[in-house]
Coordinates of C-alpha atoms in Angstrom, one line a residue:
Chain A
M1463 CA -74.8 13.6 11.1
K1464 CA -73.6 16.7 9.5
I1465 CA -72.3 17.7 13.0
I1466 CA -70.3 14.4 13.3
S1467 CA -68.9 14.8 9.9
G1468 CA -67.6 18.2 10.6
I1469 CA -66.0 16.9 13.9
N1470 CA -64.3 14.1 11.9
S1471 CA -62.9 16.3 9.2
G1472 CA -61.6 18.8 12.0
L1473 CA -59.8 15.9 13.8
V1474 CA -58.2 14.7 10.5
L1475 CA -57.0 18.4 9.6
W1476 CA -55.7 18.7 13.2
L1477 CA -53.8 15.3 13.0
L1478 CA -52.3 16.4 9.6
L1479 CA -51.1 19.8 11.1
I1480 CA -49.5 18.0 14.0
S1481 CA -47.6 15.5 11.7
C1482 CA -46.6 18.2 9.4
N1483 CA -45.1 20.4 12.3
A1484 CA -43.4 17.4 14.0
A1485 CA -39.6 17.2 13.5
P1486 CA -38.6 14.0 11.6
G1487 CA -37.3 11.6 14.0
P1488 CA -34.2 9.3 13.5
E1489 CA -34.8 6.7 10.6
T1490 CA -33.1 3.2 10.1
V1491 CA -31.4 2.6 6.7
T1492 CA -30.5 -0.8 5.7
V1493 CA -27.2 -1.7 4.0
T1494 CA -27.3 -5.3 2.5
I1495 CA -24.2 -7.3 2.3
D1496 CA -24.3 -9.8 -0.5
Q1497 CA -22.1 -10.8 -3.4
M1498 CA -19.0 -9.5 -1.6
K1499 CA -20.4 -6.0 -1.6
Y1500 CA -22.1 -3.4 0.5
S1501 CA -25.1 -2.2 -1.0
P1502 CA -25.4 0.8 -1.3
Q1503 CA -21.8 1.1 -1.2
T1504 CA -22.1 4.9 -0.1
V1505 CA -25.1 5.1 2.3
T1506 CA -26.4 8.7 2.7
V1507 CA -28.1 9.4 6.2
H1508 CA -29.0 12.2 8.5
K1509 CA -27.1 12.5 11.8
G1510 CA -28.5 10.2 14.4
D1511 CA -29.9 7.9 11.8
T1512 CA -29.4 4.1 12.4
I1513 CA -27.7 2.0 9.8
L1514 CA -28.8 -1.7 9.8
F1515 CA -26.2 -4.0 8.2
V1516 CA -27.7 -7.2 7.1
N1517 CA -25.4 -10.1 5.9
E1518 CA -27.4 -12.1 3.0
D1519 CA -24.0 -13.4 1.7
I1520 CA -22.9 -17.0 1.6
V1521 CA -19.8 -16.2 3.7
A1522 CA -19.2 -14.2 7.1
H1523 CA -18.4 -10.6 7.0
D1524 CA -18.0 -7.6 9.4
V1525 CA -18.1 -3.9 9.2
T1526 CA -14.8 -2.2 10.5
E1527 CA -14.2 1.6 10.6
A1528 CA -11.3 2.4 8.2
N1529 CA -9.0 3.2 11.2
G1530 CA -10.2 0.7 13.5
A1531 CA -12.6 3.1 15.7
W1532 CA -15.3 0.7 15.8
A1533 CA -16.2 -2.8 14.4
S1534 CA -19.2 -5.1 14.4
P1535 CA -18.9 -8.6 15.5
R1536 CA -18.4 -11.2 12.8
L1537 CA -21.7 -11.5 10.8
E1538 CA -22.7 -14.9 9.5
N1539 CA -25.2 -15.3 6.8
G1540 CA -28.6 -13.9 8.2
D1541 CA -27.0 -11.8 11.0
S1542 CA -27.6 -8.1 11.3
W1543 CA -25.9 -5.3 13.3
K1544 CA -27.0 -1.6 14.0
Y1545 CA -24.8 1.5 13.9
V1546 CA -25.9 5.0 14.6
A1547 CA -24.1 7.4 12.2
E1548 CA -22.8 10.6 13.6
A1549 CA -20.3 11.8 10.9
D1550 CA -18.9 10.8 7.3
E1551 CA -16.9 7.5 7.8
D1552 CA -15.3 5.0 5.5
Y1553 CA -15.4 1.2 6.5
Y1554 CA -14.3 -2.2 5.2
C1555 CA -14.7 -5.8 5.8
S1556 CA -11.7 -7.0 7.8
I1557 CA -12.2 -10.5 6.7
H1558 CA -12.3 -9.6 2.9
L1559 CA -10.0 -6.5 2.8
V1560 CA -11.2 -5.7 -0.8
M1561 CA -14.8 -4.9 0.3
K1562 CA -15.3 -1.2 1.2
G1563 CA -18.2 1.3 2.1
K1564 CA -18.8 4.8 3.0
I1565 CA -21.3 6.5 5.3
K1566 CA -22.2 10.0 4.4
V1567 CA -24.0 12.1 6.9
E1568 CA -26.0 15.2 5.6
Chain B
M714 CA 15.0 -5.8 -8.8
K715 CA 14.0 -6.3 -12.4
T716 CA 15.3 -9.7 -12.4
L717 CA 13.5 -10.5 -9.2
T718 CA 10.2 -9.4 -10.8
K719 CA 11.0 -11.4 -13.9
K720 CA 11.6 -14.4 -11.7
M721 CA 8.4 -13.9 -9.8
I722 CA 6.4 -13.6 -13.0
F723 CA 8.1 -16.7 -14.5
K724 CA 7.4 -18.6 -11.2
T725 CA 3.7 -17.5 -11.2
G726 CA 3.4 -18.4 -14.8
L727 CA 4.7 -21.9 -14.0
I728 CA 2.2 -22.4 -11.2
S729 CA -0.6 -21.2 -13.5
V730 CA 0.4 -23.7 -16.1
F731 CA 0.5 -26.3 -13.5
F732 CA -3.0 -25.8 -12.4
L733 CA -4.3 -25.2 -15.9
F734 CA -2.9 -28.5 -16.6
A735 CA -4.9 -30.0 -13.5
F736 CA -8.0 -28.4 -14.9
S737 CA -7.2 -29.5 -18.5
G738 CA -9.3 -32.5 -18.3
L739 CA -12.3 -30.2 -17.8
Q740 CA -11.5 -28.1 -20.8
A741 CA -10.8 -31.3 -23.0
Q742 CA -14.4 -32.7 -22.0
S743 CA -16.0 -29.6 -23.0
D744 CA -16.3 -30.7 -26.6
S745 CA -17.1 -34.4 -25.8
P746 CA -19.2 -36.1 -23.2
Q747 CA -20.1 -33.5 -20.6
L748 CA -19.4 -33.9 -16.9
N749 CA -22.7 -34.8 -15.2
D750 CA -24.1 -32.8 -12.2
A751 CA -22.8 -35.6 -9.8
E752 CA -19.1 -35.2 -11.3
I753 CA -19.4 -31.5 -11.2
A754 CA -20.3 -31.6 -7.6
S755 CA -17.2 -33.9 -6.8
V756 CA -15.0 -31.3 -8.6
A757 CA -16.4 -28.4 -6.8
V758 CA -16.2 -30.0 -3.3
T759 CA -12.6 -31.3 -4.0
A760 CA -11.3 -28.0 -5.4
N761 CA -12.6 -26.1 -2.5
Q762 CA -11.3 -29.0 0.0
I763 CA -7.8 -28.6 -1.7
D764 CA -7.6 -24.7 -0.8
V765 CA -8.9 -25.6 2.8
D766 CA -5.9 -28.0 3.2
Y767 CA -3.5 -25.4 1.8
A768 CA -4.9 -23.0 4.3
A769 CA -4.4 -25.3 7.4
L770 CA -0.8 -25.7 6.2
A771 CA -0.3 -21.9 5.9
K772 CA -1.6 -21.4 9.3
K773 CA 0.7 -24.1 10.7
K774 CA 3.8 -22.8 8.9
S775 CA 3.6 -19.1 8.4
N776 CA 4.7 -16.5 10.8
N777 CA 3.2 -13.6 8.8
K778 CA 0.0 -12.3 10.4
D779 CA -1.4 -11.1 7.0
V780 CA -0.8 -14.5 5.5
I781 CA -2.2 -16.3 8.4
R782 CA -5.3 -14.1 8.2
F783 CA -5.7 -14.7 4.5
A784 CA -5.4 -18.3 5.2
Q785 CA -8.2 -18.2 7.8
T786 CA -10.6 -16.5 5.5
M787 CA -9.7 -19.2 2.8
Q788 CA -10.5 -21.8 5.4
D789 CA -13.9 -20.4 6.5
D790 CA -15.1 -19.4 3.1
H791 CA -14.3 -22.5 1.2
N792 CA -15.7 -24.6 4.2
S793 CA -18.9 -22.6 3.8
V794 CA -18.9 -23.4 0.0
I795 CA -18.3 -27.2 0.7
K796 CA -21.3 -27.1 3.1
M797 CA -23.5 -25.4 0.7
A798 CA -22.5 -27.9 -2.1
T799 CA -23.1 -31.0 0.1
D800 CA -26.3 -29.7 1.4
L801 CA -27.5 -29.1 -2.1
A802 CA -26.3 -32.5 -3.2
R803 CA -28.1 -34.0 -0.5
K804 CA -31.3 -32.1 -1.1
L805 CA -31.2 -33.2 -4.8
G806 CA -30.3 -36.9 -3.9
V807 CA -27.0 -36.5 -5.9
T808 CA -23.9 -38.3 -4.5
P809 CA -20.7 -36.6 -5.8
Q810 CA -19.2 -38.8 -8.3
D811 CA -15.4 -39.4 -8.6
N812 CA -14.0 -38.7 -12.1
D813 CA -10.7 -38.1 -13.9
V814 CA -10.8 -34.3 -13.2
T815 CA -11.2 -35.0 -9.3
Q816 CA -8.3 -37.4 -9.3
S817 CA -6.1 -35.0 -11.4
L818 CA -6.7 -32.2 -8.9
L819 CA -6.0 -34.3 -5.9
S820 CA -2.8 -35.6 -7.7
Q821 CA -1.5 -32.1 -8.3
S822 CA -2.3 -31.0 -5.0
R823 CA -0.2 -33.7 -3.4
T824 CA 2.7 -32.4 -5.6
Q825 CA 2.0 -28.8 -4.5
T826 CA 1.7 -29.7 -0.9
D827 CA 5.0 -31.5 -0.9
L828 CA 6.5 -28.3 -2.5
L829 CA 5.0 -26.1 0.3
N830 CA 6.2 -28.5 2.9
S831 CA 9.8 -28.1 1.7
K832 CA 9.7 -24.4 2.2
S833 CA 9.9 -22.2 5.2
G834 CA 9.9 -18.6 6.4
K835 CA 9.2 -16.0 3.6
D836 CA 9.9 -18.7 0.9
F837 CA 7.0 -20.6 2.2
D838 CA 4.7 -17.3 2.3
K839 CA 5.6 -16.3 -1.2
T840 CA 5.2 -19.8 -2.6
Y841 CA 1.8 -20.2 -0.8
I842 CA 0.4 -16.7 -2.0
D843 CA 2.0 -17.4 -5.7
N844 CA -0.1 -20.7 -5.4
E845 CA -3.3 -19.0 -4.2
V846 CA -3.1 -16.5 -7.1
A847 CA -2.6 -19.2 -9.6
Y848 CA -5.2 -21.7 -8.1
H849 CA -7.9 -19.2 -7.8
E850 CA -7.3 -17.9 -11.4
A851 CA -7.5 -21.5 -12.7
V852 CA -10.5 -22.2 -10.6
I853 CA -12.4 -19.1 -11.7
N854 CA -11.8 -19.9 -15.3
S855 CA -12.9 -23.5 -15.0
V856 CA -16.2 -22.7 -13.1
E857 CA -17.0 -19.7 -15.4
T858 CA -16.2 -21.7 -18.7
V859 CA -16.9 -25.2 -17.9
L860 CA -18.8 -26.2 -14.7
I861 CA -21.4 -23.4 -14.9
P862 CA -22.1 -24.0 -18.7
Q863 CA -22.2 -27.8 -18.1
S864 CA -24.5 -27.9 -15.0
E865 CA -27.9 -29.1 -15.9
N866 CA -29.7 -28.7 -12.4
Q867 CA -30.7 -24.9 -12.2
E868 CA -29.8 -24.8 -8.4
L869 CA -26.4 -26.3 -9.0
K870 CA -25.9 -23.8 -11.7
D871 CA -27.0 -21.0 -9.3
L872 CA -24.6 -22.1 -6.6
L873 CA -21.7 -22.1 -8.8
T874 CA -22.6 -18.5 -10.1
R875 CA -23.2 -17.4 -6.6
I876 CA -19.7 -18.4 -5.4
M877 CA -18.0 -16.4 -8.2
P878 CA -17.9 -13.2 -6.3
T879 CA -16.3 -14.8 -3.3
L880 CA -13.5 -16.5 -5.6
K881 CA -12.9 -13.3 -7.4
S882 CA -12.3 -11.4 -4.0
H883 CA -10.0 -14.1 -2.8
L884 CA -7.9 -13.6 -6.0
E885 CA -7.8 -9.9 -5.4
H886 CA -6.8 -10.4 -1.9
A887 CA -3.9 -12.9 -2.8
K888 CA -2.8 -10.5 -5.4
K889 CA -2.6 -7.6 -2.9
L890 CA -0.4 -9.9 -0.5
Q891 CA 1.6 -11.1 -3.5
R892 CA 2.5 -7.4 -4.3
E893 CA 3.4 -6.9 -0.7
L894 CA 5.5 -9.9 -0.3
K895 CA 7.7 -8.8 -3.3

């Protein structure tokens, strides 16, 4: 019984060490679109992280890079769209020009 | 230039007064018998439909791509609001009820449509956008101070509250275009 318990403890310790040494993989961070705002307005991520834009507003929106380098399709209520962040970028909604957001890569 | 600006302020002021007059029925009723929810639903749907109709006219008459894009946004967003309002009315078993405010809005919009039809080119763009600024200012004021406080059903109140950011962003967008069309 004691032997089994010792093996289990060693296994748990080994798994803990593995998980501590593993490099953190890319994460997915959500930006909600609602009430005519991107929330958070400035999203801070690591290079390679995925940003998931989810439109919860009553009207359609999009996500367009400030200089037009990339753009999401039109996102109706309930639609979502993914973008992999590589650098700091500004974006806006090309349907509602007053809506703006920022991506900050650490 | 100063004269032009003064003229523009004067014209915008006139349009604001024009629409505040249209909504004055609402203001007057705030002290007397309230609008019921069926009448509020009618006012909300009509006010949105009027802006959809102005947008359709702008898409037909304007040659300015920014004005056309703005008009498309108005058409899409106000149609979304109309759908939400009619869906909610159906869910609540409420039939939007015609009333003096609705009729006043429709009457004023016919006059404004005639004015827009008489314009062309840059004059049309300016008149349309000046009207959009004044119309959204008047609608925002009425929704905030009359329609929301007078709504009895919580879902109707929530819907009217939820459309406020959209109306305010339309106003900001229209003001931006108004500055660019000077």
